Coordinates of C-alpha atoms in Angstrom, one line a residue:
M26 CA -30.0 -12.1 22.9
V27 CA -26.9 -12.8 21.0
T28 CA -25.1 -10.2 19.3
C29 CA -22.7 -11.1 16.6
F30 CA -19.4 -9.4 15.8
E31 CA -20.5 -8.5 12.2
N32 CA -23.6 -6.5 13.6
L33 CA -21.4 -3.8 15.4
S34 CA -21.5 -0.4 13.7
D35 CA -19.5 0.6 10.7
E36 CA -17.9 3.3 12.8
I37 CA -16.4 0.8 15.3
F38 CA -14.8 -1.2 12.3
Y39 CA -13.3 2.1 10.9
E40 CA -11.8 2.6 14.3
I41 CA -10.4 -1.0 14.4
F42 CA -9.1 -0.5 10.8
D43 CA -7.3 2.6 11.8
Y44 CA -4.9 0.4 14.3
L45 CA -4.2 -2.2 11.1
T46 CA -2.0 -1.9 7.9
G47 CA -4.2 -2.1 4.5
Y48 CA -2.7 -5.8 3.9
Y49 CA -3.9 -7.0 7.2
I50 CA -7.3 -5.5 7.0
Y51 CA -7.7 -7.1 3.5
E52 CA -6.4 -10.4 4.8
A53 CA -8.6 -10.7 7.9
F54 CA -11.8 -9.2 6.4
S55 CA -12.0 -9.4 2.9
N56 CA -13.5 -13.0 2.5
L57 CA -15.8 -12.8 5.7
N58 CA -19.0 -12.0 4.3
I59 CA -20.8 -9.2 1.8
H60 CA -20.9 -6.6 4.8
F61 CA -17.1 -6.8 5.1
Q62 CA -16.7 -6.7 1.6
Q63 CA -18.8 -3.5 1.3
L64 CA -17.0 -2.2 4.1
L65 CA -13.6 -2.6 2.6
N66 CA -14.8 -1.3 -0.7
S67 CA -16.1 1.8 1.0
S68 CA -14.7 5.4 0.4
S69 CA -14.4 5.9 4.1
I70 CA -11.6 3.3 4.5
L71 CA -8.2 4.5 3.9
F72 CA -5.3 2.0 3.7
K73 CA -1.9 2.2 5.1
I74 CA 0.2 -0.3 3.2
C75 CA 3.9 -1.2 4.7
C76 CA 5.9 -3.4 2.3
Y77 CA 8.7 -5.3 3.3
I78 CA 9.8 -7.7 0.7
P79 CA 12.6 -9.9 1.7
S80 CA 15.5 -10.1 -0.9
S81 CA 15.0 -13.9 -0.7
F82 CA 11.5 -13.5 -2.2
E83 CA 10.7 -15.1 -5.5
L84 CA 9.7 -13.1 -8.2
T85 CA 6.8 -14.7 -10.3
T86 CA 4.0 -13.7 -12.7
E87 CA 1.3 -14.4 -10.4
L88 CA -0.1 -12.0 -8.3
N89 CA 0.8 -12.3 -4.6
P90 CA -1.7 -11.4 -1.8
I91 CA 0.1 -7.8 -1.2
Q92 CA -0.1 -7.2 -4.8
Q93 CA -3.8 -8.4 -4.8
C94 CA -4.7 -6.0 -2.0
I95 CA -2.8 -3.0 -3.5
L96 CA -4.4 -3.7 -6.9
A97 CA -7.9 -3.9 -5.5
H98 CA -7.6 -0.8 -3.3
R99 CA -5.1 1.5 -4.9
H100 CA -7.8 4.2 -5.0
Q101 CA -8.2 4.0 -1.1
I102 CA -4.5 3.6 -0.3
F103 CA -3.5 6.7 1.8
S104 CA 0.1 5.9 2.7
I105 CA 2.7 3.6 1.6
H106 CA 6.0 2.6 3.4
I107 CA 8.4 0.6 1.7
I108 CA 11.4 -1.0 3.3
N109 CA 13.2 -2.9 0.8
P110 CA 12.6 -0.7 -2.3
Y111 CA 14.7 -2.8 -4.7
H112 CA 12.7 -5.7 -4.4
Y113 CA 9.6 -3.8 -3.9
Y114 CA 10.4 -2.4 -7.5
R115 CA 11.2 -5.5 -9.2
L116 CA 7.9 -7.2 -7.5
I117 CA 5.2 -4.8 -7.6
S118 CA 6.2 -1.7 -9.8
S119 CA 6.2 -3.8 -12.9
L120 CA 2.7 -4.9 -12.5
I121 CA 1.3 -2.3 -10.3
P122 CA 3.0 0.8 -10.9
I123 CA 2.4 3.9 -8.7
D124 CA 0.4 6.3 -11.2
T125 CA -2.6 8.6 -10.9
S126 CA -5.0 5.5 -10.0
F127 CA -3.3 6.2 -6.6
E128 CA -5.6 9.3 -6.4
R129 CA -6.0 9.3 -2.4
L130 CA -1.9 8.6 -1.6
E131 CA -0.7 11.3 0.4
S132 CA 2.2 9.8 2.1
L133 CA 5.1 7.8 0.7
S134 CA 8.2 6.7 2.5
V135 CA 10.8 4.7 1.1
N136 CA 13.9 3.5 2.6
N137 CA 17.4 2.3 1.4
I138 CA 16.4 3.4 -2.2
E139 CA 18.9 3.5 -5.1
L140 CA 19.3 6.2 -7.7
D141 CA 18.2 4.0 -10.7
I142 CA 15.0 3.3 -8.9
L143 CA 14.4 6.7 -7.4
I144 CA 14.4 8.9 -10.5
P145 CA 11.7 6.8 -12.5
L146 CA 9.8 6.6 -9.1
L147 CA 9.9 10.5 -8.7
H148 CA 8.6 11.0 -12.4
N149 CA 5.7 9.1 -11.5
L150 CA 5.1 10.7 -8.1
A151 CA 4.7 14.2 -10.0
L152 CA 1.4 13.0 -11.2
L153 CA -0.1 12.2 -7.9
P154 CA -2.7 14.9 -6.9
R155 CA -2.7 14.4 -3.0
L156 CA 0.8 13.3 -2.3
F157 CA 1.9 15.8 0.7
S158 CA 4.6 13.7 2.3
L159 CA 7.6 12.1 0.8
N160 CA 10.4 10.8 2.9
I161 CA 13.3 9.2 0.9
G162 CA 16.3 7.5 2.5
V163 CA 19.2 6.6 0.0
C164 CA 21.3 3.8 0.7
N165 CA 24.6 5.3 -0.9
N166 CA 25.8 8.3 0.4
S167 CA 27.8 8.9 -2.7
I168 CA 24.7 9.4 -4.9
N169 CA 25.0 12.9 -6.7
L170 CA 21.9 14.5 -5.9
N171 CA 22.2 16.9 -8.6
D172 CA 20.9 14.1 -11.1
I173 CA 17.6 14.1 -9.1

């Protein structure tokens, strides 16, 4: 008797997905078959997104795979960790702003953020119904926090 990987229970896949970030789950499982498509779209799956976008990354009008993952599953995203917010902001926020469609976002961590990016981001975050954790690391110690 032969057992296929895809015949394992959904609970086992949920456990496996807990160890992976959202983009890697999307990249590895999204185009395998209908069963995995249904699993990825299940409300039981919550994605953890970690975005590191290097400064050398070119901004284009086409959606890159990270943007496609975020756009397709933004209602399932549980946490976002942004490592290079300036390039994230240029690359993703113009096409996919953090807004009320991120209805399950509970945790946001942003490192090395500049004030001109932080204030508009905070305005959008006020609309999120489940945001419980916000970690902000500013890149310039001379920022006047009164503006925030």
